[in-house]
């Protein structure tokens, strides 16, 4: 873990990190998370019987939109020109939908927060669209899976590091 945080100014107050002199490189982040629901809720999603529409199609668009708006929502994030955002859903045919987001840029800073926000927003959209029939859904295990590019190098999530 790094202890030398660069988000503080000489008055020990928060600042946006100066990335002026950083090199432009290709950067990719992959994030994931899950939403657990009643089996009947997942069945209704599969059957297209949620009154608000195609749940996963709407959640996919919401996740992409969120990645594009990250700097508007997270105060110290830089406005990053994204070159790609891809959202995927898988489920266990029982009660869990897993969302994964891959976000790419060619810029001076990474896209980890964009990926994490895309996943959170997609999962929240699923919750919003299904809450009328299942208010007990649980969003969990949202985390960065992998980060490529940039000065800090390649990161791959290790389940053992969580404990």
JSON list of C-alpha atoms in Angstrom, two decimals:
[
{"chain": "A", "resi": 1, "resn": "UNK", "atom": "CA", "xyz": [0.00, 0.00, 0.00]},
{"chain": "A", "resi": 2, "resn": "UNK", "atom": "CA", "xyz": [1.15, 3.55, -0.77]},
{"chain": "A", "resi": 3, "resn": "UNK", "atom": "CA", "xyz": [1.38, 6.08, 2.04]},
{"chain": "A", "resi": 4, "resn": "UNK", "atom": "CA", "xyz": [2.40, 9.12, -0.02]},
{"chain": "A", "resi": 5, "resn": "UNK", "atom": "CA", "xyz": [-1.00, 10.54, -0.94]},
{"chain": "A", "resi": 6, "resn": "UNK", "atom": "CA", "xyz": [-0.89, 13.53, -3.27]},
{"chain": "A", "resi": 7, "resn": "UNK", "atom": "CA", "xyz": [-4.41, 14.83, -2.70]},
{"chain": "A", "resi": 8, "resn": "UNK", "atom": "CA", "xyz": [-3.43, 17.42, -0.08]},
{"chain": "A", "resi": 9, "resn": "UNK", "atom": "CA", "xyz": [-2.03, 20.91, -0.52]},
{"chain": "A", "resi": 10, "resn": "UNK", "atom": "CA", "xyz": [0.49, 22.74, 1.71]},
{"chain": "A", "resi": 11, "resn": "UNK", "atom": "CA", "xyz": [-2.37, 23.66, 4.09]},
{"chain": "A", "resi": 12, "resn": "UNK", "atom": "CA", "xyz": [-3.22, 19.97, 4.42]},
{"chain": "A", "resi": 13, "resn": "UNK", "atom": "CA", "xyz": [-6.51, 20.51, 2.54]},
{"chain": "A", "resi": 14, "resn": "UNK", "atom": "CA", "xyz": [-7.86, 18.46, -0.33]},
{"chain": "A", "resi": 15, "resn": "UNK", "atom": "CA", "xyz": [-6.82, 19.33, -3.86]},
{"chain": "A", "resi": 16, "resn": "UNK", "atom": "CA", "xyz": [-7.18, 17.86, -7.30]},
{"chain": "A", "resi": 17, "resn": "UNK", "atom": "CA", "xyz": [-3.88, 16.18, -8.14]},
{"chain": "A", "resi": 18, "resn": "UNK", "atom": "CA", "xyz": [-1.82, 18.02, -10.77]},
{"chain": "A", "resi": 19, "resn": "UNK", "atom": "CA", "xyz": [-1.33, 15.63, -13.70]},
{"chain": "A", "resi": 20, "resn": "UNK", "atom": "CA", "xyz": [0.11, 18.24, -16.06]},
{"chain": "A", "resi": 21, "resn": "UNK", "atom": "CA", "xyz": [3.48, 16.53, -16.46]},
{"chain": "A", "resi": 22, "resn": "UNK", "atom": "CA", "xyz": [2.24, 12.94, -16.63]},
{"chain": "A", "resi": 23, "resn": "UNK", "atom": "CA", "xyz": [2.67, 10.96, -19.84]},
{"chain": "A", "resi": 24, "resn": "UNK", "atom": "CA", "xyz": [-0.31, 10.02, -21.98]},
{"chain": "A", "resi": 25, "resn": "UNK", "atom": "CA", "xyz": [-0.69, 6.23, -22.01]},
{"chain": "A", "resi": 26, "resn": "UNK", "atom": "CA", "xyz": [-3.41, 3.69, -22.71]},
{"chain": "A", "resi": 27, "resn": "UNK", "atom": "CA", "xyz": [-5.27, 2.88, -19.51]},
{"chain": "A", "resi": 28, "resn": "UNK", "atom": "CA", "xyz": [-7.94, 0.29, -18.75]},
{"chain": "A", "resi": 29, "resn": "UNK", "atom": "CA", "xyz": [-9.91, -0.54, -15.63]},
{"chain": "A", "resi": 30, "resn": "UNK", "atom": "CA", "xyz": [-12.24, -3.46, -15.02]},
{"chain": "A", "resi": 31, "resn": "UNK", "atom": "CA", "xyz": [-14.66, -3.36, -12.09]},
{"chain": "A", "resi": 32, "resn": "UNK", "atom": "CA", "xyz": [-17.37, -5.72, -10.91]},
{"chain": "A", "resi": 33, "resn": "UNK", "atom": "CA", "xyz": [-20.18, -6.03, -8.40]},
{"chain": "A", "resi": 34, "resn": "UNK", "atom": "CA", "xyz": [-23.33, -8.01, -7.65]},
{"chain": "A", "resi": 35, "resn": "UNK", "atom": "CA", "xyz": [-26.96, -7.56, -6.79]},
{"chain": "A", "resi": 36, "resn": "UNK", "atom": "CA", "xyz": [-28.79, -10.31, -4.94]},
{"chain": "A", "resi": 37, "resn": "UNK", "atom": "CA", "xyz": [-32.56, -10.56, -5.25]},
{"chain": "A", "resi": 38, "resn": "UNK", "atom": "CA", "xyz": [-35.44, -12.97, -4.79]},
{"chain": "A", "resi": 39, "resn": "UNK", "atom": "CA", "xyz": [-35.42, -15.75, -7.41]},
{"chain": "A", "resi": 40, "resn": "UNK", "atom": "CA", "xyz": [-38.82, -14.57, -8.67]},
{"chain": "A", "resi": 41, "resn": "UNK", "atom": "CA", "xyz": [-37.37, -11.11, -9.38]},
{"chain": "A", "resi": 42, "resn": "UNK", "atom": "CA", "xyz": [-34.60, -12.59, -11.51]},
{"chain": "A", "resi": 43, "resn": "UNK", "atom": "CA", "xyz": [-37.15, -14.77, -13.32]},
{"chain": "A", "resi": 44, "resn": "UNK", "atom": "CA", "xyz": [-39.23, -11.70, -14.15]},
{"chain": "A", "resi": 45, "resn": "UNK", "atom": "CA", "xyz": [-36.13, -9.92, -15.47]},
{"chain": "A", "resi": 46, "resn": "UNK", "atom": "CA", "xyz": [-35.39, -12.95, -17.69]},
{"chain": "A", "resi": 47, "resn": "UNK", "atom": "CA", "xyz": [-38.97, -13.03, -18.94]},
{"chain": "A", "resi": 48, "resn": "UNK", "atom": "CA", "xyz": [-39.10, -9.28, -19.61]},
{"chain": "A", "resi": 49, "resn": "UNK", "atom": "CA", "xyz": [-41.92, -8.85, -17.10]},
{"chain": "A", "resi": 50, "resn": "UNK", "atom": "CA", "xyz": [-40.67, -5.80, -15.23]},
{"chain": "A", "resi": 51, "resn": "UNK", "atom": "CA", "xyz": [-43.12, -2.95, -15.85]},
{"chain": "A", "resi": 52, "resn": "UNK", "atom": "CA", "xyz": [-40.40, -0.30, -16.23]},
{"chain": "A", "resi": 53, "resn": "UNK", "atom": "CA", "xyz": [-38.91, -2.05, -19.28]},
{"chain": "A", "resi": 54, "resn": "UNK", "atom": "CA", "xyz": [-35.83, -4.07, -20.25]},
{"chain": "A", "resi": 55, "resn": "UNK", "atom": "CA", "xyz": [-33.92, -3.95, -16.97]},
{"chain": "A", "resi": 56, "resn": "UNK", "atom": "CA", "xyz": [-30.49, -4.93, -18.23]},
{"chain": "A", "resi": 57, "resn": "UNK", "atom": "CA", "xyz": [-30.64, -2.73, -21.34]},
{"chain": "A", "resi": 58, "resn": "UNK", "atom": "CA", "xyz": [-31.51, 0.30, -19.23]},
{"chain": "A", "resi": 59, "resn": "UNK", "atom": "CA", "xyz": [-28.89, -0.60, -16.60]},
{"chain": "A", "resi": 60, "resn": "UNK", "atom": "CA", "xyz": [-26.25, -0.96, -19.32]},
{"chain": "A", "resi": 61, "resn": "UNK", "atom": "CA", "xyz": [-26.96, 2.52, -20.69]},
{"chain": "A", "resi": 62, "resn": "UNK", "atom": "CA", "xyz": [-27.03, 3.95, -17.14]},
{"chain": "A", "resi": 63, "resn": "UNK", "atom": "CA", "xyz": [-23.61, 2.45, -16.40]},
{"chain": "A", "resi": 64, "resn": "UNK", "atom": "CA", "xyz": [-22.13, 3.92, -19.57]},
{"chain": "A", "resi": 65, "resn": "UNK", "atom": "CA", "xyz": [-23.65, 7.33, -18.81]},
{"chain": "A", "resi": 66, "resn": "UNK", "atom": "CA", "xyz": [-22.27, 7.21, -15.26]},
{"chain": "A", "resi": 67, "resn": "UNK", "atom": "CA", "xyz": [-18.73, 6.46, -16.44]},
{"chain": "A", "resi": 68, "resn": "UNK", "atom": "CA", "xyz": [-18.94, 9.49, -18.73]},
{"chain": "A", "resi": 69, "resn": "UNK", "atom": "CA", "xyz": [-20.11, 11.74, -15.86]},
{"chain": "A", "resi": 70, "resn": "UNK", "atom": "CA", "xyz": [-17.69, 10.63, -13.15]},
{"chain": "A", "resi": 71, "resn": "UNK", "atom": "CA", "xyz": [-15.90, 13.96, -12.78]},
{"chain": "A", "resi": 72, "resn": "UNK", "atom": "CA", "xyz": [-19.26, 15.66, -12.22]},
{"chain": "A", "resi": 73, "resn": "UNK", "atom": "CA", "xyz": [-20.05, 13.38, -9.27]},
{"chain": "A", "resi": 74, "resn": "UNK", "atom": "CA", "xyz": [-16.70, 12.61, -7.60]},
{"chain": "A", "resi": 75, "resn": "UNK", "atom": "CA", "xyz": [-15.10, 15.92, -6.55]},
{"chain": "A", "resi": 76, "resn": "UNK", "atom": "CA", "xyz": [-11.40, 15.18, -7.08]},
{"chain": "A", "resi": 77, "resn": "UNK", "atom": "CA", "xyz": [-11.72, 13.13, -10.29]},
{"chain": "A", "resi": 78, "resn": "UNK", "atom": "CA", "xyz": [-10.33, 14.59, -13.49]},
{"chain": "A", "resi": 79, "resn": "UNK", "atom": "CA", "xyz": [-12.49, 14.97, -16.59]},
{"chain": "A", "resi": 80, "resn": "UNK", "atom": "CA", "xyz": [-11.22, 12.09, -18.72]},
{"chain": "A", "resi": 81, "resn": "UNK", "atom": "CA", "xyz": [-11.94, 11.53, -22.42]},
{"chain": "A", "resi": 82, "resn": "UNK", "atom": "CA", "xyz": [-13.11, 7.92, -22.44]},
{"chain": "A", "resi": 83, "resn": "UNK", "atom": "CA", "xyz": [-12.32, 5.84, -25.50]},
{"chain": "A", "resi": 84, "resn": "UNK", "atom": "CA", "xyz": [-14.51, 2.89, -24.53]},
{"chain": "A", "resi": 85, "resn": "UNK", "atom": "CA", "xyz": [-17.02, 1.70, -21.94]},
{"chain": "A", "resi": 86, "resn": "UNK", "atom": "CA", "xyz": [-18.45, -1.83, -22.01]},
{"chain": "A", "resi": 87, "resn": "UNK", "atom": "CA", "xyz": [-20.92, -3.23, -19.48]},
{"chain": "A", "resi": 88, "resn": "UNK", "atom": "CA", "xyz": [-21.68, -6.95, -19.17]},
{"chain": "A", "resi": 89, "resn": "UNK", "atom": "CA", "xyz": [-24.16, -8.86, -17.03]},
{"chain": "A", "resi": 90, "resn": "UNK", "atom": "CA", "xyz": [-24.11, -12.50, -15.96]},
{"chain": "A", "resi": 91, "resn": "UNK", "atom": "CA", "xyz": [-26.40, -14.26, -13.53]},
{"chain": "A", "resi": 92, "resn": "UNK", "atom": "CA", "xyz": [-26.48, -17.55, -11.68]},
{"chain": "A", "resi": 93, "resn": "UNK", "atom": "CA", "xyz": [-30.06, -18.39, -12.80]},
{"chain": "A", "resi": 94, "resn": "UNK", "atom": "CA", "xyz": [-31.07, -18.21, -9.14]},
{"chain": "A", "resi": 95, "resn": "UNK", "atom": "CA", "xyz": [-30.80, -14.84, -7.42]},
{"chain": "A", "resi": 96, "resn": "UNK", "atom": "CA", "xyz": [-27.58, -12.98, -8.30]},
{"chain": "A", "resi": 97, "resn": "UNK", "atom": "CA", "xyz": [-26.71, -10.71, -11.21]},
{"chain": "A", "resi": 98, "resn": "UNK", "atom": "CA", "xyz": [-23.05, -9.80, -11.62]},
{"chain": "A", "resi": 99, "resn": "UNK", "atom": "CA", "xyz": [-22.18, -6.62, -13.47]},
{"chain": "A", "resi": 100, "resn": "UNK", "atom": "CA", "xyz": [-18.75, -5.97, -14.97]},
{"chain": "A", "resi": 101, "resn": "UNK", "atom": "CA", "xyz": [-17.55, -2.74, -16.54]},
{"chain": "A", "resi": 102, "resn": "UNK", "atom": "CA", "xyz": [-14.47, -2.20, -18.67]},
{"chain": "A", "resi": 103, "resn": "UNK", "atom": "CA", "xyz": [-13.46, 1.43, -19.16]},
{"chain": "A", "resi": 104, "resn": "UNK", "atom": "CA", "xyz": [-10.65, 2.64, -21.43]},
{"chain": "A", "resi": 105, "resn": "UNK", "atom": "CA", "xyz": [-8.85, 5.88, -22.16]},
{"chain": "A", "resi": 106, "resn": "UNK", "atom": "CA", "xyz": [-5.66, 7.22, -23.66]},
{"chain": "A", "resi": 107, "resn": "UNK", "atom": "CA", "xyz": [-4.86, 9.92, -21.14]},
{"chain": "A", "resi": 108, "resn": "UNK", "atom": "CA", "xyz": [-2.65, 11.01, -18.23]},
{"chain": "A", "resi": 109, "resn": "UNK", "atom": "CA", "xyz": [-4.69, 9.47, -15.41]},
{"chain": "A", "resi": 110, "resn": "UNK", "atom": "CA", "xyz": [-6.56, 6.23, -14.87]},
{"chain": "A", "resi": 111, "resn": "UNK", "atom": "CA", "xyz": [-10.19, 5.17, -15.11]},
{"chain": "A", "resi": 112, "resn": "UNK", "atom": "CA", "xyz": [-10.68, 3.09, -11.98]},
{"chain": "A", "resi": 113, "resn": "UNK", "atom": "CA", "xyz": [-13.33, 5.37, -10.51]},
{"chain": "A", "resi": 114, "resn": "UNK", "atom": "CA", "xyz": [-15.16, 5.50, -13.84]},
{"chain": "A", "resi": 115, "resn": "UNK", "atom": "CA", "xyz": [-15.34, 1.70, -13.85]},
{"chain": "A", "resi": 116, "resn": "UNK", "atom": "CA", "xyz": [-16.49, 1.48, -10.24]},
{"chain": "A", "resi": 117, "resn": "UNK", "atom": "CA", "xyz": [-19.12, 4.18, -10.75]},
{"chain": "A", "resi": 118, "resn": "UNK", "atom": "CA", "xyz": [-20.38, 2.44, -13.90]},
{"chain": "A", "resi": 119, "resn": "UNK", "atom": "CA", "xyz": [-20.90, -0.80, -11.96]},
{"chain": "A", "resi": 120, "resn": "UNK", "atom": "CA", "xyz": [-22.56, 0.91, -8.99]},
{"chain": "A", "resi": 121, "resn": "UNK", "atom": "CA", "xyz": [-24.90, 2.88, -11.24]},
{"chain": "A", "resi": 122, "resn": "UNK", "atom": "CA", "xyz": [-25.86, -0.15, -13.32]},
{"chain": "A", "resi": 123, "resn": "UNK", "atom": "CA", "xyz": [-26.64, -2.11, -10.15]},
{"chain": "A", "resi": 124, "resn": "UNK", "atom": "CA", "xyz": [-28.59, 0.79, -8.66]},
{"chain": "A", "resi": 125, "resn": "UNK", "atom": "CA", "xyz": [-30.59, 0.99, -11.88]},
{"chain": "A", "resi": 126, "resn": "UNK", "atom": "CA", "xyz": [-31.50, -2.69, -11.56]},
{"chain": "A", "resi": 127, "resn": "UNK", "atom": "CA", "xyz": [-32.59, -1.97, -7.98]},
{"chain": "A", "resi": 128, "resn": "UNK", "atom": "CA", "xyz": [-34.63, 1.04, -9.08]},
{"chain": "A", "resi": 129, "resn": "UNK", "atom": "CA", "xyz": [-36.38, -0.85, -11.85]},
{"chain": "A", "resi": 130, "resn": "UNK", "atom": "CA", "xyz": [-37.25, -3.83, -9.63]},
{"chain": "A", "resi": 131, "resn": "UNK", "atom": "CA", "xyz": [-37.87, -2.21, -6.24]},
{"chain": "A", "resi": 132, "resn": "UNK", "atom": "CA", "xyz": [-41.65, -2.33, -6.62]},
{"chain": "A", "resi": 133, "resn": "UNK", "atom": "CA", "xyz": [-41.51, -6.12, -6.33]},
{"chain": "A", "resi": 134, "resn": "UNK", "atom": "CA", "xyz": [-38.32, -6.62, -4.28]},
{"chain": "A", "resi": 135, "resn": "UNK", "atom": "CA", "xyz": [-37.10, -3.93, -1.86]},
{"chain": "A", "resi": 136, "resn": "UNK", "atom": "CA", "xyz": [-34.75, -6.38, -0.13]},
{"chain": "A", "resi": 137, "resn": "UNK", "atom": "CA", "xyz": [-32.18, -6.55, -2.91]},
{"chain": "A", "resi": 138, "resn": "UNK", "atom": "CA", "xyz": [-28.56, -6.27, -1.77]},
{"chain": "A", "resi": 139, "resn": "UNK", "atom": "CA", "xyz": [-25.74, -4.66, -3.76]},
{"chain": "A", "resi": 140, "resn": "UNK", "atom": "CA", "xyz": [-22.36, -6.00, -2.69]},
{"chain": "A", "resi": 141, "resn": "UNK", "atom": "CA", "xyz": [-18.79, -6.94, -3.54]},
{"chain": "A", "resi": 142, "resn": "UNK", "atom": "CA", "xyz": [-18.17, -3.92, -5.80]},
{"chain": "A", "resi": 143, "resn": "UNK", "atom": "CA", "xyz": [-14.45, -3.72, -6.45]},
{"chain": "A", "resi": 144, "resn": "UNK", "atom": "CA", "xyz": [-11.69, -3.10, -8.95]},
{"chain": "A", "resi": 145, "resn": "UNK", "atom": "CA", "xyz": [-10.76, -6.34, -10.70]},
{"chain": "A", "resi": 146, "resn": "UNK", "atom": "CA", "xyz": [-7.88, -5.13, -12.83]},
{"chain": "A", "resi": 147, "resn": "UNK", "atom": "CA", "xyz": [-6.09, -1.93, -13.81]},
{"chain": "A", "resi": 148, "resn": "UNK", "atom": "CA", "xyz": [-3.66, -1.63, -16.70]},
{"chain": "A", "resi": 149, "resn": "UNK", "atom": "CA", "xyz": [-1.45, 1.26, -17.77]},
{"chain": "A", "resi": 150, "resn": "UNK", "atom": "CA", "xyz": [-0.04, 4.29, -16.06]},
{"chain": "A", "resi": 151, "resn": "UNK", "atom": "CA", "xyz": [2.82, 4.92, -13.69]},
{"chain": "A", "resi": 152, "resn": "UNK", "atom": "CA", "xyz": [1.61, 2.58, -10.94]},
{"chain": "A", "resi": 153, "resn": "UNK", "atom": "CA", "xyz": [1.52, -0.35, -13.38]},
{"chain": "A", "resi": 154, "resn": "UNK", "atom": "CA", "xyz": [-0.67, -3.41, -13.57]},
{"chain": "A", "resi": 155, "resn": "UNK", "atom": "CA", "xyz": [-3.02, -4.30, -10.71]},
{"chain": "A", "resi": 156, "resn": "UNK", "atom": "CA", "xyz": [-4.99, -7.52, -10.37]},
{"chain": "A", "resi": 157, "resn": "UNK", "atom": "CA", "xyz": [-7.43, -7.97, -7.48]},
{"chain": "A", "resi": 158, "resn": "UNK", "atom": "CA", "xyz": [-6.46, -10.72, -5.06]},
{"chain": "A", "resi": 159, "resn": "UNK", "atom": "CA", "xyz": [-9.31, -12.13, -2.97]},
{"chain": "A", "resi": 160, "resn": "UNK", "atom": "CA", "xyz": [-6.87, -12.81, -0.12]},
{"chain": "A", "resi": 161, "resn": "UNK", "atom": "CA", "xyz": [-6.08, -9.07, 0.17]},
{"chain": "A", "resi": 162, "resn": "UNK", "atom": "CA", "xyz": [-9.70, -8.37, 1.25]},
{"chain": "A", "resi": 163, "resn": "UNK", "atom": "CA", "xyz": [-9.31, -10.10, 4.59]}
]
